[in-house]
């Protein structure tokens, strides 16, 4: 083992092809690594987040979800109620970095 933490950025998303036969999600699964699903807080984040969670769950990948909210996103007014109704813990990138580190 040559490092304590190795960060692999899945730039572009879980279904980005690495080659003809392998997607980013396949790499995550083959490495057996814990995953930080960073999701946006704009309109459409419910759909985007649920699709990514469905894929990660179907691959049996352990993950934690973090919302990357920015000023003006209006997440609290548009989408947060949905996630709270699912008893989803609302972790924010700018506030909950310790939770991410504990997960890893």
XYZ file of C-alpha atoms in Angstrom:
104
model
C 0.000 0.000 0.000
C 1.562 3.235 -1.100
C -0.903 5.854 0.157
C -3.577 6.446 2.795
C -6.156 8.000 0.447
C -6.369 7.750 -3.316
C -8.837 10.055 -5.029
C -10.106 9.029 -8.450
C -12.182 11.741 -10.064
C -14.977 10.431 -12.237
C -14.987 13.502 -14.430
C -18.152 13.728 -16.471
C -20.207 11.175 -14.608
C -20.685 7.492 -13.968
C -21.593 6.576 -17.538
C -18.648 8.295 -19.214
C -16.884 5.742 -21.403
C -13.228 5.058 -20.695
C -13.048 2.906 -23.808
C -15.503 0.962 -25.953
C -16.351 -1.526 -23.231
C -15.695 0.207 -19.898
C -17.584 3.044 -18.239
C -16.465 5.080 -15.231
C -18.822 3.053 -13.023
C -17.070 -0.146 -14.152
C -13.721 1.287 -13.051
C -15.153 2.207 -9.645
C -16.549 -1.298 -9.229
C -13.342 -3.018 -10.327
C -11.237 -0.935 -7.923
C -13.657 -1.693 -5.072
C -13.439 1.869 -3.813
C -15.862 3.887 -1.742
C -17.475 6.616 -3.749
C -18.405 10.216 -3.070
C -21.351 11.123 -5.285
C -21.180 14.891 -5.694
C -24.426 16.256 -7.045
C -25.472 19.741 -8.063
C -28.251 21.733 -6.410
C -29.894 23.188 -9.496
C -33.220 22.341 -11.065
C -32.971 18.720 -12.213
C -30.830 17.555 -9.303
C -33.504 15.132 -8.096
C -33.477 13.249 -11.392
C -29.708 13.401 -11.809
C -29.072 12.270 -8.239
C -31.639 9.459 -8.275
C -30.293 8.088 -11.574
C -26.736 8.059 -10.223
C -27.866 6.435 -6.966
C -29.789 3.781 -8.884
C -26.718 2.939 -10.933
C -24.393 2.847 -7.907
C -26.886 0.673 -6.004
C -27.271 -1.715 -8.949
C -23.479 -2.135 -9.055
C -23.331 -2.648 -5.281
C -21.036 0.352 -4.837
C -20.793 1.932 -1.380
C -21.231 5.708 -1.621
C -22.035 8.886 0.252
C -23.995 11.688 -1.399
C -22.805 15.277 -1.091
C -24.649 18.296 -2.458
C -22.427 20.944 -4.039
C -24.650 23.978 -3.494
C -23.669 27.442 -4.609
C -25.158 30.831 -3.840
C -28.352 31.330 -5.802
C -29.067 27.629 -6.443
C -32.314 27.823 -4.453
C -31.915 24.176 -3.475
C -33.793 24.835 -0.219
C -36.816 26.125 -2.165
C -36.891 23.633 -5.010
C -35.442 20.199 -4.246
C -34.404 19.887 -0.617
C -37.942 18.999 0.514
C -37.885 15.884 -1.675
C -34.629 14.570 -0.259
C -35.761 15.309 3.297
C -39.033 13.442 2.645
C -36.934 10.335 1.897
C -35.117 10.750 5.229
C -32.019 11.538 3.208
C -29.198 13.155 5.116
C -28.480 16.461 3.411
C -24.698 16.764 3.382
C -23.191 19.851 1.812
C -19.707 19.949 0.377
C -18.894 23.286 1.976
C -20.107 22.270 5.460
C -19.696 18.512 5.898
C -16.150 17.694 4.810
C -15.534 15.760 8.048
C -18.384 13.364 7.215
C -16.766 12.651 3.852
C -13.421 11.948 5.485
C -15.043 9.653 8.069
C -16.739 7.727 5.258
C -13.446 7.203 3.474
